[in-house]
PDB file of C-alpha atoms and ligand atoms in Angstrom:
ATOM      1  CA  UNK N   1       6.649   8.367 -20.150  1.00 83.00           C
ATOM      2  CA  UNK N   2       6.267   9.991 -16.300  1.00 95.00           C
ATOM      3  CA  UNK N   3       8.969   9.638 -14.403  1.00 97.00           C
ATOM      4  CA  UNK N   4       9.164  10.167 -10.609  1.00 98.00           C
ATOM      5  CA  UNK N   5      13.421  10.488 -10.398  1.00 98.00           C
ATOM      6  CA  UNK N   6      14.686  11.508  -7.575  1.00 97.00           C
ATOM      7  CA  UNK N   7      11.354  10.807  -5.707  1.00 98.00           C
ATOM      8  CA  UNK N   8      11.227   9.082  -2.563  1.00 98.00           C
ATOM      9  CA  UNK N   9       8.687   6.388  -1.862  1.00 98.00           C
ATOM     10  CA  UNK N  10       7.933   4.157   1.192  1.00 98.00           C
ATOM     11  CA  UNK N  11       5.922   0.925   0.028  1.00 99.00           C
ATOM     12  CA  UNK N  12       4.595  -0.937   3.044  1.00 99.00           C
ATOM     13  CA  UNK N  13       4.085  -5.171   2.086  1.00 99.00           C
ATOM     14  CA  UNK N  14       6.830  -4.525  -0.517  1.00 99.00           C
ATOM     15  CA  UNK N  15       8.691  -8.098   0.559  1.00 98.00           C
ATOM     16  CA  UNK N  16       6.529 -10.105  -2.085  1.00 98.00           C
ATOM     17  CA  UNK N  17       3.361  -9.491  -3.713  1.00 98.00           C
ATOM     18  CA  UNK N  18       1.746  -7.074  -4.916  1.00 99.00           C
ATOM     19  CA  UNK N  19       4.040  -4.513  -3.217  1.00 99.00           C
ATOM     20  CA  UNK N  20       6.377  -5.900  -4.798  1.00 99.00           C
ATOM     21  CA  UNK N  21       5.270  -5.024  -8.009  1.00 98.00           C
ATOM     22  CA  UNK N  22       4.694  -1.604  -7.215  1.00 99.00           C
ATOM     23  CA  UNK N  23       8.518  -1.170  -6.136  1.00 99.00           C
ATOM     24  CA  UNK N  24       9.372  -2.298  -9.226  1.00 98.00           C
ATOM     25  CA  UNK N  25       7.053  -0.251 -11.132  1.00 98.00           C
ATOM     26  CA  UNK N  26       7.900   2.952  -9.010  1.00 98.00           C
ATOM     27  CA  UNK N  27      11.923   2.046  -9.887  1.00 98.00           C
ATOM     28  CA  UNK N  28      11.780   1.568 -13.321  1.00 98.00           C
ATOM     29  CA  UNK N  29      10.152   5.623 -13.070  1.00 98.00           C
ATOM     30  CA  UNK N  30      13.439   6.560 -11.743  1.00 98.00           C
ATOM     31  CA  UNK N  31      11.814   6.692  -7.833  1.00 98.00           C
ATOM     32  CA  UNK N  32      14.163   5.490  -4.808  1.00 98.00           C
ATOM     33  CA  UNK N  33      12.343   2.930  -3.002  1.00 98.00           C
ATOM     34  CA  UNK N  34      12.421   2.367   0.938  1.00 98.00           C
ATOM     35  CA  UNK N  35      10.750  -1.431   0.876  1.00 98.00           C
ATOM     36  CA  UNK N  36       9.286  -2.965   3.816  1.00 98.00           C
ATOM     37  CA  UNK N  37       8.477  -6.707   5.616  1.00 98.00           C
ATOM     38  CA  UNK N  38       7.796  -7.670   8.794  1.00 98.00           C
ATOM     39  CA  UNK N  39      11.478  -8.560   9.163  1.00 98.00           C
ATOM     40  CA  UNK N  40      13.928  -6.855   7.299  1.00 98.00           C
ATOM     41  CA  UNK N  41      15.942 -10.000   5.872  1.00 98.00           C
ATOM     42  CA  UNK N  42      12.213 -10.435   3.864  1.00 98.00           C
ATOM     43  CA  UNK N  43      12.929  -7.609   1.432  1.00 98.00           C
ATOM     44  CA  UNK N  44      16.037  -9.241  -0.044  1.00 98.00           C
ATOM     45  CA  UNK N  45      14.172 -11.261  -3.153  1.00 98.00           C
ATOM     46  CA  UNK N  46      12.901  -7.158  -4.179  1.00 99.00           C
ATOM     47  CA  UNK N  47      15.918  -5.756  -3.595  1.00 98.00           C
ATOM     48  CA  UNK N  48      18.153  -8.108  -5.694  1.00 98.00           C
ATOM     49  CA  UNK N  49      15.104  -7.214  -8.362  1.00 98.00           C
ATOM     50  CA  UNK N  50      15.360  -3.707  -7.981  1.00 98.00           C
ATOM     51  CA  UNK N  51      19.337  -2.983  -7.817  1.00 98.00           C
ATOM     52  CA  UNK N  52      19.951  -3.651 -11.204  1.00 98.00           C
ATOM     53  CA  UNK N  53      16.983  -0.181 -11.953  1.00 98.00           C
ATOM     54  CA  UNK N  54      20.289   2.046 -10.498  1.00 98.00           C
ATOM     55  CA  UNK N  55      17.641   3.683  -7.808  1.00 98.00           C
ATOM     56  CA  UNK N  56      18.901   4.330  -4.128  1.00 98.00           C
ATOM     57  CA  UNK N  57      17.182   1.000  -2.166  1.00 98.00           C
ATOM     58  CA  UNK N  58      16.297   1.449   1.716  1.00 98.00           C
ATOM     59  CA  UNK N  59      15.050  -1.554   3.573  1.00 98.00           C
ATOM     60  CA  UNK N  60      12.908  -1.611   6.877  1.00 98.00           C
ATOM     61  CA  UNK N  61      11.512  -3.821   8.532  1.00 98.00           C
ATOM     62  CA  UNK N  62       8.395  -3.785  11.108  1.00 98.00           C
ATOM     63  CA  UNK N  63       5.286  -5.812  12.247  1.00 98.00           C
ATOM     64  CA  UNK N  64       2.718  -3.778  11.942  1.00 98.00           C
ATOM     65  CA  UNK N  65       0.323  -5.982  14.266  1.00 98.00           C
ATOM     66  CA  UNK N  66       1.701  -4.225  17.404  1.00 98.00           C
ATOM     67  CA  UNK N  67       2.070   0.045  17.888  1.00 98.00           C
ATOM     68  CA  UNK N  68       5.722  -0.731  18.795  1.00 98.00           C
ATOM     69  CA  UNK N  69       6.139  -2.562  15.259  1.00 98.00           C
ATOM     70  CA  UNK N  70       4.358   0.173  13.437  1.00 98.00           C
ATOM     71  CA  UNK N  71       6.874   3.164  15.479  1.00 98.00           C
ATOM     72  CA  UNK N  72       9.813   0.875  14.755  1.00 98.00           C
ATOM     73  CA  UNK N  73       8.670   1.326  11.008  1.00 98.00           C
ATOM     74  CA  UNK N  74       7.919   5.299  10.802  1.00 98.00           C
ATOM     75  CA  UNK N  75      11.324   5.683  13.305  1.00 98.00           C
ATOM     76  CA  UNK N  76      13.286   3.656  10.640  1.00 98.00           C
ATOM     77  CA  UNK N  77      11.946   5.619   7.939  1.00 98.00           C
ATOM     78  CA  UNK N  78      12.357   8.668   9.708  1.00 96.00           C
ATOM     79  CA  UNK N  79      15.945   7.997   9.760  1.00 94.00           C
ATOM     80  CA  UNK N  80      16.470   8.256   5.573  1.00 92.00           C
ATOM     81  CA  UNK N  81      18.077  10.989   4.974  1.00 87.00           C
ATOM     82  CA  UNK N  82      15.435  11.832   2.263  1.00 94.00           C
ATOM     83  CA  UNK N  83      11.562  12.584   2.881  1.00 97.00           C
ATOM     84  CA  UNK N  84       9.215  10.687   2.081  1.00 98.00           C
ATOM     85  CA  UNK N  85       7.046  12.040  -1.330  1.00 98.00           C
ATOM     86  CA  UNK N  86       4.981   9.105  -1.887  1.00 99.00           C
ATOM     87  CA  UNK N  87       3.375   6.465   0.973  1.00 99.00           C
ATOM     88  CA  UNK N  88       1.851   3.343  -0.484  1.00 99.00           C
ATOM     89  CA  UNK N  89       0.211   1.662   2.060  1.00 99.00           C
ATOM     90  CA  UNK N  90       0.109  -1.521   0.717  1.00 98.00           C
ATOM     91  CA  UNK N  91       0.679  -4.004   3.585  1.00 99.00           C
ATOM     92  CA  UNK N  92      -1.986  -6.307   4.263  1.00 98.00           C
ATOM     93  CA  UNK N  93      -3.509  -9.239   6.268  1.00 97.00           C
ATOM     94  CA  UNK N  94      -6.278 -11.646   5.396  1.00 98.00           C
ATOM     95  CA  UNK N  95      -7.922 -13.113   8.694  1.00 98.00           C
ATOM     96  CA  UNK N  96      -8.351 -17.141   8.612  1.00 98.00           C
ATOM     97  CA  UNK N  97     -11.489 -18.428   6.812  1.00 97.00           C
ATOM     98  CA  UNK N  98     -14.632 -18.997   9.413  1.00 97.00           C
ATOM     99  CA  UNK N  99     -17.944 -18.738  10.110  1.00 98.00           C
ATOM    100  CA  UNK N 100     -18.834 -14.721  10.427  1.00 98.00           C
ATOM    101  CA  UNK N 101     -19.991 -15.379  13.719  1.00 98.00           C
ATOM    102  CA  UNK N 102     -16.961 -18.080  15.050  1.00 98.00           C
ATOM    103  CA  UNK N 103     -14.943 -15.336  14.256  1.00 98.00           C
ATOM    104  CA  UNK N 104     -13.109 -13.663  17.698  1.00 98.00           C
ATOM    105  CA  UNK N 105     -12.954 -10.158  18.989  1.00 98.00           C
ATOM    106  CA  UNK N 106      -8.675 -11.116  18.465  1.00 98.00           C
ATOM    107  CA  UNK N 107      -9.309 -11.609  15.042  1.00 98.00           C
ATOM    108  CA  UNK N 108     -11.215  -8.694  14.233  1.00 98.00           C
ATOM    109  CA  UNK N 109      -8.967  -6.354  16.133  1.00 98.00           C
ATOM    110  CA  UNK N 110      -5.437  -8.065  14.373  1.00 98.00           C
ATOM    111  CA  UNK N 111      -6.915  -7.027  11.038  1.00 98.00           C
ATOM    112  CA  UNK N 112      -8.186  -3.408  11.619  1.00 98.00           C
ATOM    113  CA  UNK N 113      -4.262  -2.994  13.101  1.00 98.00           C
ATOM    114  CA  UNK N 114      -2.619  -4.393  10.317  1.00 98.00           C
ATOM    115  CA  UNK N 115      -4.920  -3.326   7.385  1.00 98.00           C
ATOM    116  CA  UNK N 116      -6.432   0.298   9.063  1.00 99.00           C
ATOM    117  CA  UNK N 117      -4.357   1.757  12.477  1.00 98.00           C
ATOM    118  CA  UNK N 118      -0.886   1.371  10.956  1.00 99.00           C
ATOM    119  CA  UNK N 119      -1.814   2.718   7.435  1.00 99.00           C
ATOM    120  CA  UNK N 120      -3.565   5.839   9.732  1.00 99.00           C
ATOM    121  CA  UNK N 121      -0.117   5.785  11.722  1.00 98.00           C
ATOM    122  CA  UNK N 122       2.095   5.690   8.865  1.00 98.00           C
ATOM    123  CA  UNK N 123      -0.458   8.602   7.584  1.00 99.00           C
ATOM    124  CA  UNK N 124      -0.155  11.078  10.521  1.00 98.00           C
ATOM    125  CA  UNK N 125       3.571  10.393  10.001  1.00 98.00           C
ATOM    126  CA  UNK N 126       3.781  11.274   6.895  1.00 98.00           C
ATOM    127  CA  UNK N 127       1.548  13.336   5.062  1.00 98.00           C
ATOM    128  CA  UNK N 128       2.169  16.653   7.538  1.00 98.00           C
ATOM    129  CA  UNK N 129       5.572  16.559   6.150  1.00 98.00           C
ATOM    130  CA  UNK N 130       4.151  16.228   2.589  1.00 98.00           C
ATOM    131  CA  UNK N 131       2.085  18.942   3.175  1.00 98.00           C
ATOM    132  CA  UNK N 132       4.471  21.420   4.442  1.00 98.00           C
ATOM    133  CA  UNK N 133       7.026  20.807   1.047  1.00 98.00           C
ATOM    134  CA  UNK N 134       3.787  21.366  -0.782  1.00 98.00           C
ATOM    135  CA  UNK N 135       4.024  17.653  -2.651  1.00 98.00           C
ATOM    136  CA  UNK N 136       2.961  14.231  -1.639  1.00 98.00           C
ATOM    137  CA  UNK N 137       1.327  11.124  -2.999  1.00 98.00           C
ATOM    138  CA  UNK N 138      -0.602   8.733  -0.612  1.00 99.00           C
ATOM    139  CA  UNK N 139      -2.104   5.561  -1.985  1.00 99.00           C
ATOM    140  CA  UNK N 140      -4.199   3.243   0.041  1.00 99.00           C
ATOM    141  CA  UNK N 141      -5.055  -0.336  -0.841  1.00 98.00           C
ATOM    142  CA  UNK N 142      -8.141  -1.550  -1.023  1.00 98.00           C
ATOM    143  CA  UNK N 143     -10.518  -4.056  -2.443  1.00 98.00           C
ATOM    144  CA  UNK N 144     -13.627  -5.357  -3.984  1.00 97.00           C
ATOM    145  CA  UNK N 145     -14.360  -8.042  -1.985  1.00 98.00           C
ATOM    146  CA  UNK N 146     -17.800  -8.506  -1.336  1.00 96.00           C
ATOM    147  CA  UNK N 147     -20.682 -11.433  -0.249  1.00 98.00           C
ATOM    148  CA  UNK N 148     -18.069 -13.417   1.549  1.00 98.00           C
ATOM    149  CA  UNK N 149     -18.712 -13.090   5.706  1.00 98.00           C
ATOM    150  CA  UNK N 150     -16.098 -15.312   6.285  1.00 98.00           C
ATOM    151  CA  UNK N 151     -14.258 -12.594   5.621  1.00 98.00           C
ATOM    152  CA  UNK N 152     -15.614  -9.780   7.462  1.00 98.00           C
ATOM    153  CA  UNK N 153     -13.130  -8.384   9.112  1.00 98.00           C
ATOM    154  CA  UNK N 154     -10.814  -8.074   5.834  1.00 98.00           C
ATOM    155  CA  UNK N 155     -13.448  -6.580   4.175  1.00 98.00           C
ATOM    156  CA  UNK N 156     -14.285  -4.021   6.656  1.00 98.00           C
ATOM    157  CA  UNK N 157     -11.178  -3.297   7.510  1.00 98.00           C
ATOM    158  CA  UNK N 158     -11.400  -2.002   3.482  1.00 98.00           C
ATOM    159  CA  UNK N 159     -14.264  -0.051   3.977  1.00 98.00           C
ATOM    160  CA  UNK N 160     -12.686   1.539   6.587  1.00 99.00           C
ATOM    161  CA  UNK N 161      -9.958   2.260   4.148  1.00 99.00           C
ATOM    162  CA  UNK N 162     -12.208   3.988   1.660  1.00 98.00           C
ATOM    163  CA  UNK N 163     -13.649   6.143   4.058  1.00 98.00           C
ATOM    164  CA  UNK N 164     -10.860   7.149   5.610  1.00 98.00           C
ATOM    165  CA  UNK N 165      -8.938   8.044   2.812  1.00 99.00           C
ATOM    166  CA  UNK N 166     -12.048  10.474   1.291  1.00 98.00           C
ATOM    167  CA  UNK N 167     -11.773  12.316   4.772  1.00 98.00           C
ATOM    168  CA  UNK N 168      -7.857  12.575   4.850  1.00 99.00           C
ATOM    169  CA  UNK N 169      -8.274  13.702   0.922  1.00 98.00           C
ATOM    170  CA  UNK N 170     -10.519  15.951   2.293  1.00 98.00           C
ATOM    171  CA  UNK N 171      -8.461  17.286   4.934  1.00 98.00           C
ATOM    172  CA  UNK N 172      -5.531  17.856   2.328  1.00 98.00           C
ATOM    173  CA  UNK N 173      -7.278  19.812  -0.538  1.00 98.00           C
ATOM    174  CA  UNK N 174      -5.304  22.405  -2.398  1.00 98.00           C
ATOM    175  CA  UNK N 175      -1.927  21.260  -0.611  1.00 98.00           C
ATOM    176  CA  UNK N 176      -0.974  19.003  -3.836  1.00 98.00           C
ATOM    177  CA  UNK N 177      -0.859  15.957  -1.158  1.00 98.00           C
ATOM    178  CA  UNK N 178      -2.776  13.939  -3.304  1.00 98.00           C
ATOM    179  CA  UNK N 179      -4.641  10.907  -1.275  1.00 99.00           C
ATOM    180  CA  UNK N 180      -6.188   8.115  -2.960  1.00 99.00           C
ATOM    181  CA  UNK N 181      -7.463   3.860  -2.810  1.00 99.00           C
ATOM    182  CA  UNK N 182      -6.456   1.463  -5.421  1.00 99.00           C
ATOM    183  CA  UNK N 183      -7.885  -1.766  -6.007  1.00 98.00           C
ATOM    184  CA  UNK N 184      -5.435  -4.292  -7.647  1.00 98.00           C
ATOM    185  CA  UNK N 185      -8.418  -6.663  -8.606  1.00 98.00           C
ATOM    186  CA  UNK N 186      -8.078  -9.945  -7.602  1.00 98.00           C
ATOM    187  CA  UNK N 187      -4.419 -11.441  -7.688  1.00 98.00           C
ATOM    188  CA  UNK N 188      -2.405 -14.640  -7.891  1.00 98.00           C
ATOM    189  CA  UNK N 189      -0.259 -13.587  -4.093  1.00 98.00           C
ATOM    190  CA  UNK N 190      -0.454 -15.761  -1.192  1.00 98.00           C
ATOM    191  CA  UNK N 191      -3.152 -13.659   0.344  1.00 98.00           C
ATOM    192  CA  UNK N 192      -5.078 -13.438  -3.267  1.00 98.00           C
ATOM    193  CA  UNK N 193      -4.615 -17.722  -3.701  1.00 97.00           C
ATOM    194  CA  UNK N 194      -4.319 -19.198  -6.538  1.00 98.00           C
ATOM    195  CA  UNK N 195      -7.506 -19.002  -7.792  1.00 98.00           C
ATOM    196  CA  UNK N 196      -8.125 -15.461  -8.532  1.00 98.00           C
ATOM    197  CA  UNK N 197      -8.355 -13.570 -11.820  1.00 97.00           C
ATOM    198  CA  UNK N 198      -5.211 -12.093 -12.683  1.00 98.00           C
ATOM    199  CA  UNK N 199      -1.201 -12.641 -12.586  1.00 98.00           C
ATOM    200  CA  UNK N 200      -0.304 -10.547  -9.828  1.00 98.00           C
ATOM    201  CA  UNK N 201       2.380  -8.166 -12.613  1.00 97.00           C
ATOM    202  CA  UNK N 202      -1.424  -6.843 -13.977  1.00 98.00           C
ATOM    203  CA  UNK N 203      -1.254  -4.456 -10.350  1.00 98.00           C
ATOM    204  CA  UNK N 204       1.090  -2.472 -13.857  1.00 98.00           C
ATOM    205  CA  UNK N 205       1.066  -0.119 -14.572  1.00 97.00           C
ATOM    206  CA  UNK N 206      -2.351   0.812 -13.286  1.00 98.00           C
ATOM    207  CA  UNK N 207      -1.076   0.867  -9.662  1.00 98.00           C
ATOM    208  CA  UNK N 208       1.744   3.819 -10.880  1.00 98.00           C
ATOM    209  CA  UNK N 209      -1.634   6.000 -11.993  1.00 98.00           C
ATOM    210  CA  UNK N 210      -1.910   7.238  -8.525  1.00 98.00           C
ATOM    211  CA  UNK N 211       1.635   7.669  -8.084  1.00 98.00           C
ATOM    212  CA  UNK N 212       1.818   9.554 -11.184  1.00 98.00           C
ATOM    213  CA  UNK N 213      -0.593  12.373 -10.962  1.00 98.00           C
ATOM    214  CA  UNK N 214       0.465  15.627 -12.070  1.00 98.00           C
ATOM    215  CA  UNK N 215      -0.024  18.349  -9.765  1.00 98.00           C
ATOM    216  CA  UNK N 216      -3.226  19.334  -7.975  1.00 92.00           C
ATOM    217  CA  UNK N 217      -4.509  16.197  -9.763  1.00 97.00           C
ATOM    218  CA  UNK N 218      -7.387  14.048  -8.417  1.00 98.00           C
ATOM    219  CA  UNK N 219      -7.756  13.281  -4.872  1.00 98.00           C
ATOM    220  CA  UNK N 220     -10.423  10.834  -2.504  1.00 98.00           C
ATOM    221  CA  UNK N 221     -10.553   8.630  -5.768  1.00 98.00           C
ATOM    222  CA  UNK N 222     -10.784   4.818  -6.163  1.00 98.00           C
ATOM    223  CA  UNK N 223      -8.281   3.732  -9.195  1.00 98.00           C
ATOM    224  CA  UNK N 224      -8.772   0.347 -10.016  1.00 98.00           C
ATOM    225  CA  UNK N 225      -5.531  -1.122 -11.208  1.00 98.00           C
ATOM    226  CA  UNK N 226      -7.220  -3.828 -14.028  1.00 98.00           C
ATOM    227  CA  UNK N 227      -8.848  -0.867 -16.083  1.00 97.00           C
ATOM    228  CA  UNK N 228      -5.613  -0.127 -16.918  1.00 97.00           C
ATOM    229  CA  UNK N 229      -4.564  -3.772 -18.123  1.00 87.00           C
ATOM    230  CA  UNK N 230      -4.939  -2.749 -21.747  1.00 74.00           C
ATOM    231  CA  UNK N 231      -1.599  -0.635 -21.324  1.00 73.00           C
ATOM    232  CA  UNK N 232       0.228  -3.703 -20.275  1.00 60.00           C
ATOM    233  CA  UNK N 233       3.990  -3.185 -21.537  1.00 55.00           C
ATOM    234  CA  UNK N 234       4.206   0.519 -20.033  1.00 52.00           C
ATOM    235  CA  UNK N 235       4.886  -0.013 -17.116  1.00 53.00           C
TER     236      UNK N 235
HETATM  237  N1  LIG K 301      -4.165 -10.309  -3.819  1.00 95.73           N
HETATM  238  C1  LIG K 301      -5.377  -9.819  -4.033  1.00 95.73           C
HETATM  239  O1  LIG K 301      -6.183 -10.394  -4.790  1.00 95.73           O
HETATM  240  C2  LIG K 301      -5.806  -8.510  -3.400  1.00 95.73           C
HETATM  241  C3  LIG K 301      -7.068  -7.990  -3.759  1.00 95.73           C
HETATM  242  C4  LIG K 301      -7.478  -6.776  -3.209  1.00 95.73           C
HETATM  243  C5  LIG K 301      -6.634  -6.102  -2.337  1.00 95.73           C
HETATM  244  N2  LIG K 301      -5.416  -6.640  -1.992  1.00 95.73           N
HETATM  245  C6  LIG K 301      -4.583  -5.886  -1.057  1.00 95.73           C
HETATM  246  O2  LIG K 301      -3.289  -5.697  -1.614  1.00 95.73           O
HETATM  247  C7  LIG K 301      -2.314  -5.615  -0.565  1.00 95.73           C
HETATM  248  C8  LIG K 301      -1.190  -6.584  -0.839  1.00 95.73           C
HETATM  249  O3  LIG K 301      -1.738  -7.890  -0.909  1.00 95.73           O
HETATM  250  P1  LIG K 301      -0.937  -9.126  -1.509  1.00 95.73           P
HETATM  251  O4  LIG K 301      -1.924  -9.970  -2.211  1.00 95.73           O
HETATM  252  O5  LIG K 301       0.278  -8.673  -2.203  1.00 95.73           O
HETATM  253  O6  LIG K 301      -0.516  -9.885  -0.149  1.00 95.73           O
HETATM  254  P2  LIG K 301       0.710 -10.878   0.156  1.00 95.73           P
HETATM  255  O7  LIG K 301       1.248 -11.466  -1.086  1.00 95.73           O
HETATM  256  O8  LIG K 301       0.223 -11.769   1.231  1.00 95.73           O
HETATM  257  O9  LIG K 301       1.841  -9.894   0.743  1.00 95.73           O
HETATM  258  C9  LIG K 301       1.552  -9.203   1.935  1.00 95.73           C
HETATM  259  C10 LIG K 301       2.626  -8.171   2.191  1.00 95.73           C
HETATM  260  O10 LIG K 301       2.258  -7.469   3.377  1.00 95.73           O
HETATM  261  C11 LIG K 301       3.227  -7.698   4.385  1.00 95.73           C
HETATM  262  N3  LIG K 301       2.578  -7.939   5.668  1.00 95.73           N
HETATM  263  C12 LIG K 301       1.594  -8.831   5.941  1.00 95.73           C
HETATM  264  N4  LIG K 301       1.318  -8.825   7.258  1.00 95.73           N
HETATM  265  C13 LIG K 301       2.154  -7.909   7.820  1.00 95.73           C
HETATM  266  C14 LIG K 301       2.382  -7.471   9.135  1.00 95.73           C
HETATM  267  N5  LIG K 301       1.711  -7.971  10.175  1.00 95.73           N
HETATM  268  N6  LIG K 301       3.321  -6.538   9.345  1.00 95.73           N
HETATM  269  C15 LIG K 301       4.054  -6.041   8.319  1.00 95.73           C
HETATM  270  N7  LIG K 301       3.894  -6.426   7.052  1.00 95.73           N
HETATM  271  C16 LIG K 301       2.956  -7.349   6.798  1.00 95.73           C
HETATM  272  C17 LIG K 301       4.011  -8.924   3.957  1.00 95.73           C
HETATM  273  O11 LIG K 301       5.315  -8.877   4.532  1.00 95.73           O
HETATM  274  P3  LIG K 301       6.140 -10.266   4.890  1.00 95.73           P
HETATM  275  O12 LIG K 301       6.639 -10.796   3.578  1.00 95.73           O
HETATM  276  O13 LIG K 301       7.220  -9.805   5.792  1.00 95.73           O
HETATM  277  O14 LIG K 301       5.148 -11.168   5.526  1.00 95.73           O
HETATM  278  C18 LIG K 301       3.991  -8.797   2.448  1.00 95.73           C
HETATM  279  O15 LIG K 301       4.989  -7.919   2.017  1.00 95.73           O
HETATM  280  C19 LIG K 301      -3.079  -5.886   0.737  1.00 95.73           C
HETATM  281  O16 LIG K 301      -3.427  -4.667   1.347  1.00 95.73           O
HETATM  282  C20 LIG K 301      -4.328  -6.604   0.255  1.00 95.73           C
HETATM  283  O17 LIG K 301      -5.396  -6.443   1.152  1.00 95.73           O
HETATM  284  C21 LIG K 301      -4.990  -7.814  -2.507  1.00 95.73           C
END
C-alpha cells in the first residue's frame, strides 16, 4: 500500500462531506492533515475521527465567499510550521435551485468565489512553494453535472475548474507538482441530497489516486473517483 507519512496536506470543505472522507483517507496513508470549515469549531466531528490515525491534525477555519476569508485561510495555513505537499481543493457551494434566467448576477458571482477564485487563491499560494521543493500534489474538484440550468452557475463554475487546472498543469510540467480534477460522482452530502448514486465513503479510495501518484506521474487529468469503486476496502 502507498503511503504519504510525513506528508502535509491542506483539504479545503474537510468539516463534513466529501472532504471529509478524503482526510480520512489521506490519514490512514500516514499524511498530517490541516482540515478546514468556514468556522473553525466545524472541523471538530473530523478531527475526533481522525485523532485516533496518530497523524499531526491542524484546523483552520475561513469563508471563502469573501478575499478576506480566503487570506485568513492561506495566512492560517501559512502559519504551520510544515509546507504544504498536497492542496485538495475540495470546498464547494451549490447555488439555490431557479430558473437559469431568475438567477442574479449575486448568485453567479458567490459561486465562481467559492467554487473557482479561492481554489485559484489557495493555488498561487501554494503551488510556487511546491514547485521550488520540487514535490507537490494539487487536486481540484469537479463534476459531471450536466442538462440541469438551474444550476448554471455550479456547473460552470466546474468548467472553469477543468480548464483551469489543464493550464496550471501546464504551467507546472517537469516540476513533479502534479495538478489534477477529480470527480467524486454523485454523493449522498448535503450539497449531493439524498437522492444521488452513491454513499458518500465511495469518494475511497479513488479520491487518494491523485494524491498518490508517484513521481513525474500524470498531470491536467480528470480521475473519476467511482471507477475506482471496485477497490473498495483499500482505502
Ligand atoms: N456531492 C456530490 O454529489 C458532488 C458531485 C460532484 C462534485 N462535488 C464537489 O465535491 C466538493 C465537496 O462537496 P460535498 O458534497 O462534500 O459538499 P458538502 O457536504 O455540502 O460540504 C461542503 C464543504 O465545503 C465547505 N464550504 C462550503 N461553503 C463554504 C464557504 N463559503 N467557505 C468555506 N468552506 C465552505 C463546508 O464547510 P462548512 O461545514 O463549514 O460549511 C463543507 O466542509 C464540492 O466541490 C462539490 O462541488 C460533489
Amino acid at each position: 500500500m502507498k503511503r504519504l507519512d510525513g506528508k502535509w496536506a491542506l483539504v479545503t470543505g474537510s468539516s463534513r462531506g466529501i472532504g471529509q472522507q478524503i482526510a480520512i483517507g489521506l490519514a490512514k496513508r500516514g499524511c498530517h492533515v490541516v482540515l478546514h470549515g468556514r468556522d473553525i469549531a466545524h472541523c471538530e466531528k473530523t478531527r475526533s475521527l481522525i485523532e485516533p490515525l496518530g497523524v499531526d491534525i491542524h484546523a483552520v477555519g475561513g469563508d471563502l465567499r469573501t478575499v478576506q476569508g480566503v487570506d485568513l485561510v492561506i495566512r492560517s495555513v501559512q502559519s504551520v510550521p510544515s509546507p504544504i505537499d498536497i492542496l485538495y481543493n475540495n470546498a464547494g457551494f451549490q447555488n439555490t435551485w431557479k430558473p437559469i434566467w431568475a438567477i442574479t448576477l449575486d448568485e453567479w458571482l458567490e459561486s465562481f468565489q467559492v467554487n473557482f477564485f479561492a481554489m485559484v487563491a489557495l493555488c498561487n499560494a501554494f503551488a510556487p512553494a511546491m514547485r521550488e521543493r520540487g514535490y507537490g500534489r494539487i487536486i481540484n474538484l469537479t463534476s459531471g453535472i450536466k442538462d440541469i440550468p438551474q444550476l448554471a452557475p455550479y456547473s460552470a463554475t466546474k468548467a472553469a475548474v477543468d480548464k483551469y487546472t489543464a493550464d496550471l498543469a501546464f504551467e507546472l510540467r517537469e516540476t513533479n507538482v502534479l495538478v489534477n480534477a477529480l470527480d467524486p460522482g454523485w454523493l449522498k452530502t448535503d450539497l449531493g441530497g439524498p437522492n444521488a448514486d452513491h454513499e458518500v465513503e465511495t469518494v475511497l479510495p479513488g479520491a487518494l489516486v491523485p494524491a498518490l501518484l508517484d513521481d513525474d506521474g500524470p498531470s491536467g487529468r480528470l480521475y473519476a473517483a467511482q471507477d475506482y469503486a471496485m477497490l473498495e476496502g483499500s482505502a
